[in-house]
Coordinates of C-alpha atoms and ligand atoms in Angstrom, one line a residue:
X1 CA 59.9 14.9 1.1
X2 CA 56.5 15.0 -0.6
X3 CA 55.6 18.3 -2.1
X4 CA 52.3 19.9 -1.3
X5 CA 49.8 20.0 -4.2
X6 CA 49.4 23.7 -5.3
X7 CA 45.6 23.4 -4.9
X8 CA 45.8 21.4 -1.6
X9 CA 44.0 24.2 0.3
X10 CA 41.1 24.2 -2.0
X11 CA 40.9 20.4 -2.1
X12 CA 41.1 20.2 1.6
X13 CA 38.4 22.9 1.9
X14 CA 36.1 21.0 -0.3
X15 CA 36.7 17.8 1.5
X16 CA 35.9 19.3 4.8
X17 CA 32.7 20.8 3.4
X18 CA 31.7 17.3 2.2
X19 CA 32.6 15.8 5.5
X20 CA 30.5 18.3 7.4
X21 CA 27.4 16.8 5.7
X22 CA 24.1 18.6 5.4
X23 CA 22.6 20.3 8.4
X24 CA 19.0 21.0 9.1
X25 CA 18.0 23.4 6.3
X26 CA 16.5 26.8 7.1
X27 CA 12.7 26.4 7.2
X28 CA 10.6 29.5 6.9
X29 CA 8.6 29.7 10.2
X30 CA 4.9 28.9 9.7
X31 CA 4.0 32.4 10.8
X32 CA 5.9 33.9 7.8
X33 CA 4.9 31.3 5.2
X34 CA 2.5 32.1 2.4
X35 CA 0.8 29.8 -0.1
X36 CA 1.2 30.4 -3.7
X37 CA -1.9 32.6 -3.7
X38 CA -0.4 34.7 -0.9
X39 CA -2.6 33.3 1.9
X40 CA -1.2 32.0 5.1
X41 CA -1.3 28.2 5.9
X42 CA -4.1 27.4 8.2
X43 CA -5.8 30.7 7.2
X44 CA -8.4 29.0 5.1
X45 CA -11.7 28.8 7.1
X46 CA -12.5 25.4 5.6
X47 CA -9.2 24.1 6.7
X48 CA -10.0 25.2 10.2
X49 CA -13.5 23.8 10.1
X50 CA -12.0 20.5 9.0
X51 CA -9.5 20.4 11.8
X52 CA -12.3 21.3 14.2
X53 CA -14.5 18.4 13.1
X54 CA -11.6 16.0 13.6
X55 CA -11.1 17.3 17.2
X56 CA -14.8 17.1 17.9
X57 CA -14.8 13.5 16.6
X58 CA -11.9 12.4 18.6
X59 CA -13.4 13.9 21.8
X60 CA -16.7 12.3 21.0
X61 CA -15.0 8.9 20.6
X62 CA -13.2 9.2 23.9
X63 CA -16.3 10.3 25.7
X64 CA -18.2 7.3 24.3
X65 CA -15.3 4.9 25.2
X66 CA -15.1 6.2 28.8
X67 CA -18.8 6.8 29.6
X68 CA -20.6 4.5 27.3
X69 CA -23.0 7.4 26.4
X70 CA -24.5 7.3 22.9
X71 CA -22.7 4.0 22.1
X72 CA -24.7 2.0 19.6
X73 CA -26.6 5.1 18.3
X74 CA -26.4 6.8 14.9
X75 CA -25.5 10.0 16.7
X76 CA -22.6 8.4 18.5
X77 CA -21.4 6.7 15.3
X78 CA -21.6 9.8 13.2
X79 CA -19.8 11.9 15.7
X80 CA -16.9 9.5 16.3
X81 CA -16.4 8.1 12.8
X82 CA -18.2 10.5 10.4
X83 CA -16.9 13.8 11.8
X84 CA -13.2 12.8 11.7
X85 CA -13.5 11.4 8.2
X86 CA -15.4 14.4 6.9
X87 CA -13.1 16.8 8.8
X88 CA -9.9 15.3 7.6
X89 CA -11.2 15.2 4.0
X90 CA -12.1 18.9 4.2
X91 CA -8.8 19.7 5.8
X92 CA -6.7 18.0 3.1
X93 CA -8.8 19.6 0.3
X94 CA -8.5 23.1 1.8
X95 CA -4.9 22.7 2.7
X96 CA -3.7 21.6 -0.7
X97 CA -5.9 23.7 -2.9
X98 CA -3.7 26.7 -2.2
X99 CA -0.4 25.0 -3.0
X100 CA 1.2 24.0 -6.3
X101 CA 0.5 20.4 -7.1
X102 CA 3.3 17.8 -7.1
X103 CA 6.0 17.1 -4.6
X104 CA 7.6 19.8 -2.5
X105 CA 10.8 18.4 -1.0
X106 CA 10.3 20.9 1.8
X107 CA 12.0 19.5 4.9
X108 CA 10.7 16.0 4.2
X109 CA 13.9 14.4 5.6
X110 CA 14.0 16.7 8.6
X111 CA 10.4 16.4 10.0
X112 CA 9.7 14.1 12.8
X113 CA 6.6 12.7 11.1
X114 CA 8.2 11.8 7.8
X115 CA 11.9 11.2 8.8
X116 CA 11.5 8.4 11.4
X117 CA 11.3 11.0 14.2
X118 CA 9.3 10.9 17.4
X119 CA 6.0 11.4 15.6
X120 CA 6.8 8.8 13.0
X121 CA 7.6 6.3 15.7
X122 CA 4.5 7.1 17.6
X123 CA 2.3 6.5 14.5
X124 CA 4.2 3.3 13.9
X125 CA 3.7 2.0 17.5
X126 CA 0.0 3.0 17.3
X127 CA -0.6 1.1 14.1
X128 CA 1.3 -2.0 15.2
X129 CA -0.6 -2.0 18.5
X130 CA -3.9 -1.8 16.7
X131 CA -3.0 -4.7 14.5
X132 CA -1.9 -6.8 17.5
X133 CA -5.2 -6.1 19.2
X134 CA -7.1 -6.9 16.1
X135 CA -5.4 -10.3 15.5
X136 CA -4.8 -11.6 19.0
X137 CA -6.8 -9.6 21.5
X138 CA -10.0 -8.6 19.7
X139 CA -11.9 -8.8 23.1
X140 CA -10.0 -5.5 24.0
X141 CA -11.6 -3.8 21.0
X142 CA -15.0 -5.3 21.9
X143 CA -14.9 -4.6 25.6
X144 CA -13.7 -1.0 25.1
X145 CA -17.0 -0.3 23.3
X146 CA -15.3 0.5 20.0
X147 CA -17.0 -2.3 18.2
X148 CA -20.4 -1.4 19.6
X149 CA -20.1 2.2 18.3
X150 CA -20.2 0.8 14.8
X151 CA -23.3 -1.3 15.4
X152 CA -25.8 1.0 13.6
X153 CA -24.0 0.9 10.3
X154 CA -23.0 -2.8 10.8
X155 CA -26.7 -3.7 11.3
X156 CA -27.7 -1.6 8.3
X157 CA -25.1 -3.2 6.0
X158 CA -24.8 -6.8 7.2
X159 CA -28.0 -7.4 9.2
X160 CA -26.1 -8.1 12.4
X161 CA -24.0 -6.2 15.1
X162 CA -20.5 -5.4 14.2
X163 CA -17.4 -7.4 15.1
X164 CA -13.7 -6.4 15.2
X165 CA -13.3 -7.4 11.5
X166 CA -16.2 -5.0 10.6
X167 CA -14.5 -2.2 12.5
X168 CA -11.2 -3.0 10.7
X169 CA -12.9 -2.9 7.2
X170 CA -14.6 0.3 8.0
X171 CA -11.5 2.0 9.3
X172 CA -9.5 0.7 6.3
X173 CA -12.0 2.1 3.9
X174 CA -12.2 5.4 5.6
X175 CA -8.4 5.7 5.6
X176 CA -8.2 4.9 1.8
X177 CA -11.0 7.5 1.2
X178 CA -9.6 10.3 3.4
X179 CA -6.0 9.9 2.4
X180 CA -7.1 9.3 -1.2
X181 CA -8.4 12.9 -1.2
X182 CA -5.0 14.0 0.0
X183 CA -3.4 12.1 -2.8
X184 CA -5.8 13.5 -5.3
X185 CA -5.1 17.0 -4.2
X186 CA -1.3 16.5 -4.2
X187 CA -1.3 15.1 -7.7
X188 CA -4.2 16.9 -9.2
X189 CA -2.1 18.0 -12.2
X190 CA -1.6 14.4 -13.3
X191 CA -4.3 12.4 -15.0
X192 CA -2.8 9.0 -14.3
X193 CA -2.7 9.7 -10.6
X194 CA -6.3 11.0 -10.5
X195 CA -7.6 7.9 -12.3
X196 CA -5.7 5.3 -10.4
X197 CA -6.4 7.0 -7.0
X198 CA -10.1 7.1 -7.8
X199 CA -9.8 3.5 -8.9
X200 CA -8.3 2.2 -5.6
X201 CA -10.8 4.3 -3.6
X202 CA -13.7 2.7 -5.6
X203 CA -12.4 -0.9 -5.4
X204 CA -11.9 -0.6 -1.7
X205 CA -15.3 1.0 -1.0
X206 CA -17.3 -1.2 -3.3
X207 CA -15.5 -4.6 -3.5
X208 CA -13.5 -4.4 -0.3
X209 CA -16.3 -3.3 2.0
X210 CA -19.8 -2.7 0.7
X211 CA -20.3 -5.8 -1.5
X212 CA -18.9 -8.4 1.1
X213 CA -21.1 -6.7 3.8
X214 CA -24.3 -6.8 1.6
X215 CA -23.6 -10.5 0.7
X216 CA -23.7 -11.2 4.4
X217 CA -27.0 -9.3 4.7
X218 CA -28.6 -11.7 2.1
X219 CA -27.0 -14.7 3.8
X220 CA -24.5 -15.5 1.0
X221 CA -20.8 -16.3 1.6
X222 CA -18.7 -13.2 2.4
X223 CA -16.7 -12.9 -0.8
X224 CA -14.1 -10.5 -1.9
X225 CA -14.1 -10.2 -5.7
X226 CA -10.7 -8.4 -5.7
X227 CA -8.6 -10.9 -3.9
X228 CA -7.4 -14.1 -5.4
X229 CA -5.1 -17.0 -4.5
X230 CA -2.3 -16.7 -3.3
X231 CA -3.0 -13.3 -1.7
X232 CA -6.3 -14.8 -0.4
X233 CA -5.2 -18.3 0.2
X234 CA -8.5 -19.5 1.5
X235 CA -10.1 -19.3 -2.0
X236 CA -8.1 -22.3 -3.3
X237 CA -7.7 -24.3 -0.1
X238 CA -9.8 -27.4 0.4
X239 CA -12.3 -28.4 3.0
X240 CA -12.6 -26.7 6.3
X241 CA -9.3 -24.8 5.6
X242 CA -10.8 -22.8 2.7
X243 CA -13.6 -22.2 0.4
X244 CA -12.9 -24.7 -2.3
X245 CA -15.5 -27.4 -3.1
X246 CA -16.8 -28.6 0.2
X247 CA -17.4 -25.2 1.7
X248 CA -18.9 -23.8 -1.5
X249 CA -21.2 -26.8 -2.0
X250 CA -22.6 -26.0 1.4
X251 CA -23.1 -22.4 0.3
X252 CA -25.0 -23.4 -2.8
X253 CA -24.9 -22.4 -6.4
X254 CA -23.6 -18.8 -5.7
X255 CA -20.6 -20.1 -3.8
X256 CA -19.7 -22.4 -6.8
X257 CA -19.8 -19.4 -9.1
X258 CA -17.7 -17.4 -6.7
X259 CA -15.1 -20.1 -6.6
X260 CA -15.1 -20.4 -10.4
X261 CA -14.5 -16.6 -10.6
X262 CA -11.6 -16.8 -8.1
X263 CA -10.0 -19.6 -10.0
X264 CA -10.5 -17.9 -13.4
X265 CA -8.9 -14.7 -12.0
X266 CA -5.9 -16.6 -10.6
X267 CA -5.2 -18.7 -13.7
X268 CA -6.5 -16.6 -16.6
X269 CA -7.3 -13.1 -15.6
X270 CA -4.0 -12.4 -13.8
X271 CA -1.7 -13.5 -16.7
X272 CA -3.8 -11.8 -19.4
X273 CA -4.1 -8.5 -17.6
X274 CA -0.5 -8.5 -16.6
X275 CA 0.5 -9.2 -20.1
X276 CA -1.3 -6.0 -21.3
X277 CA -0.8 -3.7 -18.3
X278 CA 2.0 -5.1 -16.1
X279 CA 1.7 -5.5 -12.4
X280 CA 0.1 -2.1 -12.0
X281 CA -3.4 -3.3 -13.0
X282 CA -3.6 -5.0 -9.7
X283 CA -1.0 -3.5 -7.3
X284 CA -1.7 0.2 -8.1
X285 CA -5.3 0.2 -9.3
X286 CA -7.3 -2.6 -7.6
X287 CA -5.6 -4.2 -4.5
X288 CA -6.7 -3.1 -1.1
X289 CA -3.1 -3.4 0.3
X290 CA -1.8 -1.3 -2.6
X291 CA -4.7 1.1 -2.1
X292 CA -3.8 1.7 1.5
X293 CA -0.1 2.1 0.6
X294 CA -0.8 4.6 -2.1
X295 CA -3.1 6.7 0.1
X296 CA -2.3 6.4 3.9
X297 CA 1.2 5.4 3.0
X298 CA 2.0 8.2 0.6
X299 CA 3.7 10.5 3.2
X300 CA 6.2 7.7 3.8
X301 CA 7.0 6.4 0.3
X302 CA 10.5 8.0 0.4
X303 CA 11.6 5.8 3.4
X304 CA 12.0 2.7 1.3
X305 CA 15.5 1.2 1.4
X306 CA 17.3 1.7 -2.0
X307 CA 20.4 -0.4 -1.1
X308 CA 21.4 -3.5 -3.1
X309 CA 21.3 -5.4 0.2
X310 CA 17.6 -4.6 0.5
X311 CA 17.1 -5.7 -3.1
X312 CA 18.7 -9.0 -2.4
X313 CA 16.6 -9.5 0.8
X314 CA 13.5 -8.5 -1.2
X315 CA 14.1 -11.3 -3.8
X316 CA 14.8 -13.9 -1.2
X317 CA 11.9 -13.1 1.0
X318 CA 9.2 -12.7 -1.6
X319 CA 10.0 -15.9 -3.4
X320 CA 10.3 -17.7 -0.1
X321 CA 6.8 -16.7 0.8
X322 CA 5.5 -17.7 -2.6
X323 CA 7.2 -21.2 -2.3
X324 CA 5.7 -21.5 1.2
X325 CA 2.1 -20.9 0.1
X326 CA 2.5 -23.2 -2.9
X327 CA 3.7 -25.9 -0.6
X328 CA 1.0 -25.3 1.9
X329 CA -1.7 -25.4 -0.8
X330 CA -0.3 -28.5 -2.4
X331 CA 0.1 -30.3 0.9
X332 CA -3.5 -29.5 2.0
X333 CA -4.9 -30.8 -1.3
X334 CA -2.9 -34.0 -1.2
X335 CA -4.0 -34.6 2.3
X336 CA -7.6 -33.7 1.5
X337 CA -7.8 -36.1 -1.5
X338 CA -6.2 -38.9 0.5
X339 CA -8.6 -38.5 3.4
X340 CA -6.0 -37.1 5.7
X341 CA -3.8 -40.3 5.7
X342 CA -0.7 -38.7 4.2
X343 CA 0.4 -35.9 6.4
X344 CA -2.4 -35.9 9.0
X345 CA -2.7 -32.9 11.2
X346 CA 0.7 -31.5 10.2
X347 CA -0.6 -29.8 7.1
X348 CA -3.1 -28.0 9.2
X349 CA -0.3 -26.9 11.6
X350 CA 1.8 -25.6 8.7
X351 CA -1.2 -23.7 7.3
X352 CA -1.7 -22.2 10.8
X353 CA 2.0 -21.2 10.9
X354 CA 1.6 -19.5 7.5
X355 CA -1.5 -17.6 8.8
X356 CA 0.3 -16.4 11.9
X357 CA 3.8 -15.5 10.5
X358 CA 2.8 -14.4 7.0
X359 CA -0.9 -13.5 7.1
X360 CA -0.8 -11.6 10.5
X361 CA 2.7 -10.7 11.5
X362 CA 4.1 -9.8 8.0
X363 CA 1.1 -8.5 6.1
X364 CA -0.6 -6.8 8.9
X365 CA 1.6 -5.9 11.9
X366 CA 4.8 -5.2 9.9
X367 CA 3.2 -4.4 6.5
X368 CA 1.1 -1.5 7.7
X369 CA 2.6 -0.8 11.2
X370 CA 6.0 -0.1 9.8
X371 CA 4.9 2.4 7.2
X372 CA 6.5 5.4 9.1
X373 CA 9.8 3.4 9.5
X374 CA 10.4 1.4 6.4
X375 CA 8.1 3.0 3.9
X376 CA 4.7 2.3 2.5
X377 CA 5.2 -1.0 0.6
X378 CA 7.0 -3.3 3.1
X379 CA 4.5 -6.1 2.5
X380 CA 4.1 -5.6 -1.2
X381 CA 7.9 -5.5 -1.7
X382 CA 9.2 -8.2 0.7
X383 CA 6.3 -10.5 1.3
X384 CA 3.2 -10.6 -0.9
X385 CA 3.0 -13.9 -2.9
X386 CA 0.6 -12.2 -5.3
X387 CA 3.2 -9.5 -6.1
X388 CA 5.8 -12.3 -6.6
X389 CA 3.7 -14.0 -9.3
X390 CA 2.7 -10.7 -10.9
X391 CA 6.4 -9.6 -10.8
X392 CA 7.6 -12.8 -12.6
X393 CA 4.9 -12.3 -15.3
X394 CA 5.9 -8.6 -15.6
X395 CA 9.5 -9.4 -15.9
X396 CA 9.2 -12.3 -18.4
X397 CA 6.4 -11.4 -20.8
X398 CA 4.5 -8.2 -20.0
X399 CA 4.3 -5.3 -22.5
X400 CA 4.6 -2.8 -19.6
X401 CA 7.8 -1.0 -19.0
X402 CA 9.0 2.5 -18.1
X403 CA 10.9 4.2 -20.9
X404 CA 13.6 6.7 -20.2
X405 CA 15.0 9.6 -22.1
X406 CA 18.5 9.6 -20.6
X407 CA 19.7 12.7 -22.4
X408 CA 17.3 14.8 -20.4
X409 CA 18.2 13.5 -17.0
X410 CA 19.8 16.0 -14.6
X411 CA 20.4 13.4 -11.9
X412 CA 18.3 15.2 -9.4
X413 CA 17.3 11.8 -7.9
X414 CA 13.6 12.7 -7.3
X415 CA 12.6 9.5 -9.0
X416 CA 14.7 7.2 -6.8
X417 CA 13.8 9.1 -3.7
X418 CA 10.0 8.7 -4.2
X419 CA 10.1 5.1 -5.5
X420 CA 8.2 3.2 -2.8
X421 CA 9.7 -0.1 -4.1
X422 CA 13.2 1.0 -3.5
X423 CA 14.2 0.9 -7.2
X424 CA 17.1 3.2 -8.1
X425 CA 15.2 4.7 -11.0
X426 CA 17.9 7.3 -11.6
X427 CA 20.5 4.7 -12.4
X428 CA 18.3 3.5 -15.3
X429 CA 17.5 7.0 -16.4
X430 CA 21.1 8.0 -16.6
X431 CA 21.9 5.1 -18.8
X432 CA 18.8 5.7 -20.9
X433 CA 17.7 2.1 -20.2
X434 CA 14.1 0.9 -20.0
X435 CA 13.0 -0.1 -16.6
X436 CA 11.6 -3.6 -16.5
X437 CA 11.8 -4.6 -12.9
X438 CA 9.7 -7.4 -11.2
X439 CA 9.1 -5.3 -8.2
X440 CA 7.8 -2.1 -10.0
X441 CA 4.1 -1.7 -9.1
X442 CA 3.7 0.9 -11.8
X443 CA 2.5 3.6 -9.4
X444 CA 3.9 6.2 -11.7
X445 CA 5.2 8.5 -9.0
X446 CA 8.7 8.5 -10.4
X447 CA 7.4 9.9 -13.7
X448 CA 5.2 12.4 -11.9
X449 CA 8.0 13.8 -9.8
X450 CA 10.6 14.0 -12.5
X451 CA 11.2 17.7 -13.4
X452 CA 12.5 16.8 -16.9
X453 CA 9.8 14.4 -18.2
X454 CA 12.4 11.7 -18.5
X455 CA 10.2 8.8 -17.5
X456 CA 7.1 7.4 -19.2
X457 CA 5.0 4.4 -18.3
X458 CA 4.1 2.5 -21.4
X459 CA 2.4 -0.7 -22.5
X460 CA 4.6 -1.4 -25.5
X461 CA 4.0 -3.4 -28.7
X462 CA 5.5 -6.8 -29.1
X463 CA 8.2 -5.3 -31.2
X464 CA 9.4 -3.2 -28.2
X465 CA 9.0 -6.4 -26.1
X466 CA 11.6 -8.1 -28.4
X467 CA 13.9 -5.2 -27.8
X468 CA 14.0 -6.0 -24.1
X469 CA 15.7 -9.3 -24.8
X470 CA 17.9 -8.1 -27.7
X471 CA 19.2 -4.7 -26.3
Ligands
LIG1 S1 9.8 2.5 -10.6 FE1 8.3 4.2 -10.6 S2 6.4 3.3 -11.2 FE2 7.8 1.6 -10.5 S3 7.3 1.4 -8.3 FE3 9.1 2.9 -8.5 S4 8.1 4.9 -8.5 FE4 6.4 3.4 -8.9
LIG2 S1 13.7 12.6 -11.6 FE1 14.1 12.8 -13.8 S2 15.8 14.2 -14.0 FE2 15.8 13.6 -11.8 S3 17.2 11.8 -11.7 FE3 15.2 11.0 -12.1 S4 15.0 10.8 -14.3 FE4 16.7 12.1 -13.9

């Protein structure tokens, strides 16, 4: 008969405790909470003014959509777009200025909005619905009056009434701006985050919105200086499928310069900058998709899947999309140079399929719509062909890496939790190993949330680069 272990009771007790898991933690009711300066949340008058402006803006928007009153006027536009943007910015500024900067871990995994609860799902459904309307039913946005509300600013910037793409660009820019202020306030203690957040806000506002609009105003091709092939496939596609040669010749000398710039950035600028700074020069400082993920997507960054299965899926999907766009581009060029007698209309069909499945479904609907469910970098991690190229360059020859001081690590796991790319940063930190992962976008949040200063983003010398291959 087996004898009972003398400590069985304790062992059993511990086991049961583990089995019980972790319940909902005790949260101090809002009425009893105080900020670090002793004030109550929501007690700041500016916070209340901000919230009030948002409410007024939403009511004004609904009134315009329902009654048509003020639609197309500056007053209507300012009330329905300006008030919410200004109000939300004020709200975030006033709300966070009373709190200690940095992450809080206060009920993050227990709130409906940030833990795939009802509010999270509602936001996700709202975002995916908006993208579906934008891509496939733009007439709904137009007929509802939403597009016409933006006419005053569209006419001022582009010289013509707005369309659904103008509304999209405007909303996108406002989101990056407003949630950029939230990000700035949350990480105001960290210079890297201040600089890179201002950088993505600037690039979106100037290069993602204002400059393309003003180019339209002066009747030049609408050109985005911060997107290159393969993210913006049109820039290197031939003929009527893209901008290359025939389209730009029609656009005149400026179009040719634009095309040269796009080509130089794809083949020269991208490898050179990635060599010096890693993938982050684009994914975390310049790119509009990255900009939205780092601002609007920040409340959801902890939802990224950290499993090995997800890592495998990530590698398969991202390189599949890269191969897909390379094949599409090559096939279109072969067809174009042979006068369409090689693959005929099939190449056009394949390019259309890429546009639907990758450009619209993956990058837009799933990429942004699924923020509250799968985290903020679904597209960047699993689909973006630009990220795939940058990742290969970063892995193979860039000077960028995250160094770890393993002896200091207390295994709290903050770094892995907040890595939006699903990298198990802690596993590297515990081993004191440098992190050189193709998927790392160099956002730096892992380093910012580490309580022990274990992680450091560095652009190393070539000597350190050699160590990567010899260690
Ligand atoms: S490893 Fe760190 S820097 Fe890289 S993506 Fe994750 S959180 Fe950002
Ligand atoms: S956040 Fe810092 S201390 Fe915590 S597990 Fe990561 S490296 Fe270690």
